[in-house]
Short mmCIF file of C-alpha atoms in Angstrom, two decimals:
data_model
loop_
_atom_site.label_atom_id
_atom_site.label_comp_id
_atom_site.label_asym_id
_atom_site.label_seq_id
_atom_site.Cartn_x
_atom_site.Cartn_y
_atom_site.Cartn_z
CA MET A 121 0.09 0.14 0.07
CA ALA A 122 1.46 3.42 -0.97
CA VAL A 123 0.54 6.45 1.22
CA GLU A 124 1.20 9.93 0.20
CA PHE A 125 1.21 12.29 3.22
CA THR A 126 0.36 16.11 2.30
CA GLU A 127 0.22 19.31 4.47
CA ASP A 128 -2.59 20.66 1.92
CA THR A 129 -6.19 19.38 1.75
CA PRO A 130 -6.80 17.85 -1.85
CA ASN A 131 -8.90 20.11 -3.85
CA GLU A 132 -9.32 18.21 -6.99
CA VAL A 133 -12.89 16.74 -8.03
CA ARG A 134 -12.13 13.03 -8.14
CA PHE A 135 -13.54 10.64 -10.76
CA PHE A 136 -13.83 6.86 -10.41
CA GLU A 137 -14.05 4.16 -12.90
CA ALA A 138 -17.73 3.74 -12.79
CA ALA A 139 -18.13 7.35 -14.12
CA LYS A 140 -15.85 6.98 -17.07
CA ASP A 141 -18.86 7.78 -19.51
CA LEU A 142 -20.18 10.58 -17.22
CA PRO A 143 -19.12 13.82 -19.00
CA GLY A 144 -17.95 17.02 -17.11
CA ALA A 145 -18.52 20.38 -17.71
CA CYS A 146 -15.56 20.32 -20.30
CA ASP A 147 -15.11 17.42 -22.73
CA ASP A 148 -11.19 17.69 -22.25
CA ILE A 149 -10.94 17.15 -18.53
CA ASP A 150 -8.73 14.10 -17.79
CA LEU A 151 -10.72 11.67 -15.54
CA THR A 152 -7.77 9.59 -14.71
CA PRO A 153 -7.94 8.71 -11.11
CA GLU A 154 -4.74 9.48 -8.90
CA SER A 155 -2.14 6.92 -9.14
CA VAL A 156 -1.33 6.89 -5.21
CA ASP A 157 -3.29 4.34 -3.29
CA ASP A 158 -4.07 6.51 -0.40
CA ILE A 159 -3.63 10.33 0.38
CA ALA A 160 -3.38 11.27 4.07
CA GLU A 161 -3.44 14.81 5.68
CA ILE A 162 -1.64 15.16 8.98
CA PHE A 163 -3.18 17.00 11.74
CA GLN A 164 -1.45 17.68 15.27
CA THR A 165 -3.60 17.51 18.53
CA PRO A 166 -2.76 18.28 22.13
CA LEU A 167 -5.23 15.61 23.09
CA THR A 168 -5.19 14.98 26.97
CA GLY A 169 -6.53 11.38 27.65
CA ALA A 170 -8.18 10.13 30.81
CA TYR A 171 -8.35 6.68 32.19
CA ASN A 172 -11.32 5.84 34.28
CA TRP A 173 -10.70 3.56 37.26
CA ASP A 174 -14.33 3.69 38.73
CA TYR A 175 -16.13 1.47 36.30
CA LYS A 176 -19.43 2.67 37.75
CA ILE A 177 -22.40 1.30 36.15
CA GLN A 178 -25.19 3.72 36.04
CA GLU A 179 -28.53 2.91 34.64
CA ASN A 180 -29.17 6.35 33.07
CA ARG A 181 -30.00 7.58 29.76
CA ILE A 182 -26.49 7.30 28.33
CA ARG A 183 -26.27 3.69 29.40
CA GLN A 184 -29.72 3.16 27.73
CA LEU A 185 -28.41 4.72 24.40
CA TYR A 186 -25.50 2.63 24.52
CA GLU A 187 -27.51 -0.66 24.95
CA LEU A 188 -29.81 0.52 21.85
CA GLY A 189 -26.57 1.14 19.85
CA LYS A 190 -25.45 -2.54 20.36
CA LYS A 191 -28.84 -3.60 19.69
CA LEU A 192 -29.47 -1.67 16.74
CA ASN A 193 -26.43 -2.35 14.56
CA TRP A 194 -26.50 -2.67 10.86
CA ASN A 195 -24.48 -3.99 8.16
CA ALA A 196 -23.68 -1.80 5.02
CA GLU A 197 -23.28 -4.85 2.84
CA THR A 198 -25.87 -7.14 4.22
CA ASP A 199 -28.81 -5.04 5.28
CA ILE A 200 -28.86 -2.58 2.36
CA ASP A 201 -30.25 -3.71 -0.91
CA TRP A 202 -27.71 -2.26 -3.43
CA THR A 203 -29.86 -3.37 -6.40
CA LYS A 204 -32.50 -0.66 -5.80
CA PRO A 205 -32.68 2.40 -7.90
CA MET A 206 -30.14 4.99 -7.35
CA VAL A 207 -32.53 7.90 -7.67
CA GLY A 208 -32.97 10.89 -5.17
CA MET A 209 -35.33 13.89 -5.74
CA ASP A 210 -36.95 14.32 -9.11
CA ASP A 211 -35.21 16.55 -11.63
CA GLU A 212 -38.05 19.49 -11.47
CA LEU A 213 -37.58 19.60 -7.63
CA ARG A 214 -33.79 19.57 -8.11
CA ALA A 215 -34.31 22.49 -10.71
CA MET A 216 -36.27 24.31 -7.96
CA GLN A 217 -33.88 23.88 -5.26
CA ASN A 218 -30.84 25.12 -7.43
CA GLY A 219 -32.51 28.40 -8.06
CA PHE A 220 -30.50 28.97 -11.19
CA ALA A 221 -33.46 29.12 -13.61
CA GLY A 222 -32.91 32.24 -15.91
CA TRP A 223 -29.37 32.82 -15.33
CA GLY A 224 -27.30 33.22 -18.34
CA PRO A 225 -24.61 30.65 -17.56
CA PHE A 226 -26.81 28.13 -16.50
CA GLU A 227 -29.22 28.57 -19.28
CA ALA A 228 -26.32 28.31 -21.74
CA LEU A 229 -26.01 24.61 -20.71
CA SER A 230 -28.05 21.90 -22.79
CA GLU A 231 -30.71 20.14 -21.17
CA ARG A 232 -28.49 17.10 -20.80
CA GLN A 233 -25.86 19.37 -19.05
CA LYS A 234 -28.34 20.79 -16.65
CA LEU A 235 -29.04 17.26 -15.62
CA GLU A 236 -25.36 16.72 -15.38
CA PHE A 237 -25.13 19.90 -13.16
CA TYR A 238 -27.77 18.59 -10.78
CA ASP A 239 -25.78 15.31 -10.52
CA HIS A 240 -22.70 17.49 -9.68
CA SER A 241 -24.67 19.29 -7.23
CA ASP A 242 -25.98 16.16 -5.43
CA ALA A 243 -22.60 14.53 -5.70
CA TRP A 244 -21.13 17.60 -3.85
CA THR A 245 -23.62 17.51 -1.33
CA LEU A 246 -23.31 13.77 -0.55
CA SER A 247 -19.55 14.30 -0.49
CA GLN A 248 -19.69 16.72 2.25
CA PHE A 249 -21.77 14.17 4.28
CA LEU A 250 -18.92 11.72 3.60
CA HIS A 251 -16.22 14.04 4.81
CA GLY A 252 -18.36 15.12 7.87
CA GLU A 253 -18.79 11.44 8.76
CA GLN A 254 -14.99 11.03 8.64
CA GLY A 255 -14.60 13.87 10.89
CA ALA A 256 -17.25 12.63 13.23
CA LEU A 257 -15.34 9.11 13.11
CA LEU A 258 -12.15 10.89 14.25
CA VAL A 259 -13.59 13.01 16.95
CA ALA A 260 -15.56 9.89 18.43
CA SER A 261 -12.36 8.01 18.63
CA GLN A 262 -10.97 10.96 20.52
CA LEU A 263 -13.76 10.94 22.69
CA VAL A 264 -12.85 7.42 23.71
CA SER A 265 -9.69 8.47 25.18
CA CYS A 266 -10.60 12.08 26.57
CA ALA A 267 -14.24 11.51 27.89
CA PRO A 268 -13.68 11.38 31.77
CA THR A 269 -16.77 8.99 32.76
CA TYR A 270 -17.01 5.17 32.09
CA ALA A 271 -20.33 5.41 30.37
CA ALA A 272 -19.16 8.09 28.04
CA LYS A 273 -16.15 6.05 26.89
CA LEU A 274 -18.35 3.19 26.29
CA TYR A 275 -20.83 5.08 24.29
CA ALA A 276 -18.11 6.97 22.28
CA GLY A 277 -16.66 3.53 21.42
CA SER A 278 -19.99 2.49 19.98
CA GLN A 279 -20.53 5.69 18.13
CA THR A 280 -16.89 5.23 16.55
CA PHE A 281 -18.21 1.99 14.93
CA ASP A 282 -21.37 3.85 13.93
CA GLU A 283 -19.41 6.54 12.18
CA ALA A 284 -17.15 4.00 10.32
CA ARG A 285 -20.29 2.51 8.91
CA HIS A 286 -21.49 5.91 7.75
CA VAL A 287 -18.30 6.65 6.08
CA GLU A 288 -18.43 3.28 4.29
CA VAL A 289 -21.93 3.56 3.20
CA PHE A 290 -21.60 7.20 1.78
CA ASN A 291 -18.57 6.39 0.06
CA LYS A 292 -19.86 3.24 -1.62
CA TYR A 293 -23.08 5.13 -2.67
CA ILE A 294 -21.08 8.25 -4.06
CA GLN A 295 -18.87 5.98 -6.26
CA LYS A 296 -21.59 3.75 -7.36
CA LYS A 297 -24.16 6.30 -8.11
CA PHE A 298 -22.00 9.30 -9.38
CA GLY A 299 -18.48 7.90 -9.89
CA LEU A 300 -17.14 11.16 -8.85
CA MET A 301 -16.56 12.85 -5.48
CA TYR A 302 -15.98 16.42 -4.60
CA PRO A 303 -13.10 17.62 -1.92
CA VAL A 304 -14.17 18.72 1.54
CA ASN A 305 -15.68 21.95 1.71
CA SER A 306 -13.31 24.64 3.33
CA SER A 307 -15.76 25.81 5.83
CA LEU A 308 -16.60 22.21 7.02
CA LYS A 309 -12.77 21.66 7.33
CA SER A 310 -12.15 24.55 9.24
CA ILE A 311 -14.67 23.40 11.85
CA LEU A 312 -13.36 19.88 11.93
CA ASP A 313 -9.73 21.10 12.13
CA LYS A 314 -10.67 23.26 15.39
CA ILE A 315 -12.82 20.42 17.07
CA LEU A 316 -10.04 17.87 16.37
CA THR A 317 -7.36 20.12 17.45
CA ASP A 318 -8.72 21.59 20.50
CA HIS A 319 -7.33 20.19 23.94
CA ARG A 320 -10.89 20.59 25.76
CA TRP A 321 -12.84 17.61 25.51
CA ASP A 322 -16.15 19.32 26.14
CA LEU A 323 -15.82 21.63 22.93
CA LYS A 324 -15.57 18.28 21.06
CA PHE A 325 -19.06 17.35 22.40
CA ILE A 326 -20.37 20.74 21.53
CA GLY A 327 -18.79 21.10 17.87
CA MET A 328 -19.75 17.47 16.92
CA GLN A 329 -22.47 16.28 18.99
CA VAL A 330 -24.52 19.16 18.97
CA VAL A 331 -23.52 21.59 16.12
CA ILE A 332 -22.49 19.20 13.23
CA GLU A 333 -24.48 16.04 14.18
CA GLY A 334 -27.55 18.47 14.64
CA LEU A 335 -27.19 19.93 11.39
CA ALA A 336 -26.52 16.60 9.64
CA LEU A 337 -29.45 15.00 11.32
CA SER A 338 -31.84 17.94 9.87
CA ALA A 339 -30.45 17.52 6.38
CA PHE A 340 -30.59 13.90 6.50
CA ASN A 341 -34.24 13.99 7.71
CA THR A 342 -35.01 16.57 5.02
CA MET A 343 -33.38 14.58 2.24
CA HIS A 344 -35.01 11.51 3.46
CA GLU A 345 -38.54 13.17 3.24
CA LEU A 346 -37.65 14.37 -0.35
CA ALA A 347 -36.08 11.18 -1.70
CA THR A 348 -38.05 8.91 -4.13
CA GLU A 349 -39.95 6.06 -2.33
CA ASP A 350 -38.27 2.81 -2.35
CA SER A 351 -34.90 4.22 -3.55
CA LEU A 352 -31.45 3.16 -2.31
CA ILE A 353 -30.70 6.58 -0.76
CA LYS A 354 -33.87 6.69 1.36
CA ASP A 355 -32.91 3.10 2.79
CA ILE A 356 -29.25 4.34 3.64
CA LEU A 357 -30.53 7.64 5.18
CA GLY A 358 -33.10 5.74 7.27
CA TYR A 359 -30.51 3.78 8.77
CA VAL A 360 -27.94 6.73 9.36
CA ILE A 361 -30.71 8.81 11.00
CA ARG A 362 -31.48 6.28 13.59
CA ASP A 363 -27.85 6.47 14.54
CA GLU A 364 -27.45 10.26 14.33
CA ALA A 365 -30.44 10.49 16.69
CA ARG A 366 -28.62 8.55 19.39
CA HIS A 367 -25.35 10.73 18.92
CA VAL A 368 -27.29 13.94 19.28
CA ALA A 369 -29.18 12.68 22.23
CA PHE A 370 -25.92 11.41 23.90
CA GLY A 371 -24.25 14.92 23.48
CA ILE A 372 -27.22 16.63 25.08
CA HIS A 373 -27.41 14.52 28.16
CA TYR A 374 -23.91 14.54 28.68
CA LEU A 375 -23.30 18.22 28.45
CA GLU A 376 -26.47 19.46 30.26
CA GLU A 377 -24.89 18.66 33.51
CA PHE A 378 -21.59 19.40 32.81
CA VAL A 379 -22.23 23.05 31.49
CA LYS A 380 -23.87 23.72 34.81
CA SER A 381 -20.56 23.36 36.50
CA LEU A 382 -18.84 25.83 34.54
CA SER A 383 -18.11 29.33 35.54
CA GLU A 384 -20.06 32.13 33.74
CA GLU A 385 -16.90 33.18 31.77
CA GLU A 386 -16.32 29.23 30.83
CA ARG A 387 -19.95 29.11 29.50
CA GLU A 388 -19.99 32.31 27.58
CA GLU A 389 -16.77 30.86 25.87
CA ARG A 390 -18.57 27.69 24.78
CA ALA A 391 -21.56 29.69 23.89
CA GLU A 392 -19.63 31.77 21.67
CA PHE A 393 -17.72 28.78 20.17
CA ALA A 394 -21.11 27.13 19.41
CA TYR A 395 -22.24 30.30 17.74
CA GLN A 396 -19.15 30.66 15.58
CA ALA A 397 -19.44 26.93 14.42
CA CYS A 398 -23.17 27.69 13.22
CA VAL A 399 -21.59 30.61 11.53
CA VAL A 400 -19.23 28.79 9.44
CA SER A 401 -21.69 25.84 9.12
CA ARG A 402 -24.02 28.20 7.06
CA GLU A 403 -21.28 28.62 4.63
CA ARG A 404 -20.63 24.93 4.21
CA LEU A 405 -24.05 24.56 2.49
CA VAL A 406 -23.01 26.56 -0.47
CA PRO A 407 -21.54 24.43 -3.39
CA THR A 408 -18.71 26.85 -4.51
CA ASP A 409 -16.68 23.87 -5.79
CA VAL A 410 -19.36 22.98 -8.27
CA PHE A 411 -19.61 26.54 -9.58
CA GLU A 412 -15.80 26.50 -9.95
CA PHE A 413 -15.87 23.24 -11.84
CA TYR A 414 -18.25 24.79 -14.35
CA GLY A 415 -16.11 27.71 -15.02
CA TRP A 416 -18.59 30.24 -13.61
CA ASP A 417 -18.01 33.29 -11.73
CA VAL A 418 -18.04 31.81 -8.16
CA GLU A 419 -19.25 34.82 -6.32
CA GLU A 420 -22.12 35.78 -8.82
CA ALA A 421 -23.18 32.06 -8.66
CA ARG A 422 -22.93 31.87 -5.03
CA GLN A 423 -25.24 35.14 -4.67
CA ILE A 424 -27.93 33.93 -6.87
CA PHE A 425 -27.71 30.53 -4.90
CA LEU A 426 -28.07 32.11 -1.61
CA GLU A 427 -30.96 34.58 -2.74
CA SER A 428 -33.26 31.57 -4.01
CA SER A 429 -36.19 30.76 -1.66
CA GLY A 430 -35.50 27.39 -1.50
CA THR A 431 -31.93 27.62 -0.34
CA ALA A 432 -32.66 30.32 2.42
CA LYS A 433 -35.54 28.13 3.72
CA PHE A 434 -33.36 24.95 3.64
CA ARG A 435 -30.26 26.58 5.35
CA ASN A 436 -32.27 28.20 8.17
CA HIS A 437 -34.32 24.99 8.68
CA LEU A 438 -31.24 23.12 9.45
CA PHE A 439 -30.84 24.75 12.75
CA SER A 440 -34.39 23.84 13.95
CA ARG A 441 -32.56 21.22 15.99
CA VAL A 442 -29.32 22.92 16.76
CA VAL A 443 -30.78 26.07 18.46
CA PRO A 444 -33.38 24.15 20.98
CA ASN A 445 -30.46 21.91 21.78
CA LEU A 446 -28.20 24.73 22.57
CA ARG A 447 -30.97 26.26 24.70
CA ARG A 448 -31.40 23.00 26.57
CA ILE A 449 -27.64 22.32 27.48
CA GLY A 450 -27.44 26.29 28.84
CA LEU A 451 -25.34 27.67 25.93
CA LEU A 452 -28.11 29.99 24.31
CA THR A 453 -27.27 32.64 27.01
CA ASP A 454 -28.61 36.05 27.16
CA LYS A 455 -25.41 37.52 25.55
CA ILE A 456 -25.25 35.16 22.72
CA ARG A 457 -29.06 35.13 21.89
CA PRO A 458 -28.83 38.36 19.83
CA LYS A 459 -26.29 36.90 17.53
CA PHE A 460 -28.54 33.96 16.84
CA GLU A 461 -31.51 36.33 16.36
CA ALA A 462 -29.19 38.07 13.72
CA LEU A 463 -28.79 34.72 11.92
CA GLY A 464 -32.60 34.63 11.69
CA VAL A 465 -32.62 31.04 13.48
CA LEU A 466 -33.62 32.16 17.18
CA GLU A 467 -37.43 31.18 16.09
CA TYR A 468 -36.53 27.70 16.41
CA GLU A 469 -35.55 28.08 20.27
CA ASN A 470 -38.88 26.69 21.72
CA LEU A 471 -39.02 23.56 19.31
CA VAL A 472 -38.60 20.33 21.02
CA ASP A 473 -35.00 19.50 21.62
CA ASP A 474 -33.39 16.18 21.07
CA GLY A 475 -33.01 15.76 24.72
CA GLU A 476 -36.65 14.61 24.67
CA ILE A 477 -36.19 10.88 23.62
CA ASP A 478 -38.93 9.03 22.34
CA TRP A 479 -37.59 5.67 23.61
CA ALA A 480 -40.46 3.61 21.93
CA GLU A 481 -39.71 5.16 18.34
CA MET A 482 -35.92 4.86 18.94
CA SER A 483 -36.14 1.31 20.06
CA LYS A 484 -38.13 -0.05 17.04
CA PRO A 485 -36.55 -2.82 15.19
CA LEU A 486 -34.45 -1.79 12.22
CA LYS A 487 -35.91 -1.47 8.62
CA ALA A 488 -34.74 0.54 5.90
CA GLY A 489 -36.61 3.46 4.73
#
């Protein structure tokens, strides 16, 4: 196995053999895959680990979530029917969501090229899901070491396996469905870098379990609702959503008591971190790499994308889980509230948070879809 270590995040669109017949924006683009087996980027972290010699078994919600995680494991190879149709939203809905109708560079594309553009946009979105899941995999593995309690270490161990499955299943779907993969969005990468390299274990919980996982859970649910019935992606998201709901609930219940023990200064520092993570997360939803691939003016295309009604509603809706969860754990402080109001997402603060677990629903036997 050859591994190429790099100090810079790769920024090329990758094409796979399955997509040799999928045209890009230009016919002269070289679709030859990289010759190296693996590309690895190094990051340094001052992680402080913690043994736990207590081994205290507490029958609490974290223990219940851990037991559910063991009970509801699934296998991406045997529990998913990969012969199902690889279709998502219908083309009319995809066109409406992109919001480029009437814009010159988009209208200059042929009908076939417009459909290819929608595929690139979908591939970009799913690529970000994949990269986010790898980030979650790395953070969960850190939490095994640095979480101070026995129950949290066990749950973080089970979450690490969940995240490995998510990386596996999204990677396989992207390569089989699209045959192309977009690099990690710079905004997502900056959040992951901050979470992975910060020495404070509770910031890893806040950044990953509450913000990134909360946003992902909202996005997965939205895509699940819009996906074509009996499609492969609907089945995949059905499994992933069950796992993510446990992960977010774990973060809320673990942080809820811990945040109470912080000083006011420490609590405000965590609240500001959560807010900044949300600000950056809004930008990670804009597929600028696709605009660049098609040779468009990136800033002009970005503005058109952001001004479309479908995009605005979707971006705000993703925070419908994060904001009430921040309120529950005590990080929607009086000082930080005006900043969330300026983002236009404070309207969600009184919605039901993910700490209110529907155990009957979460405990149902696994089934796809």
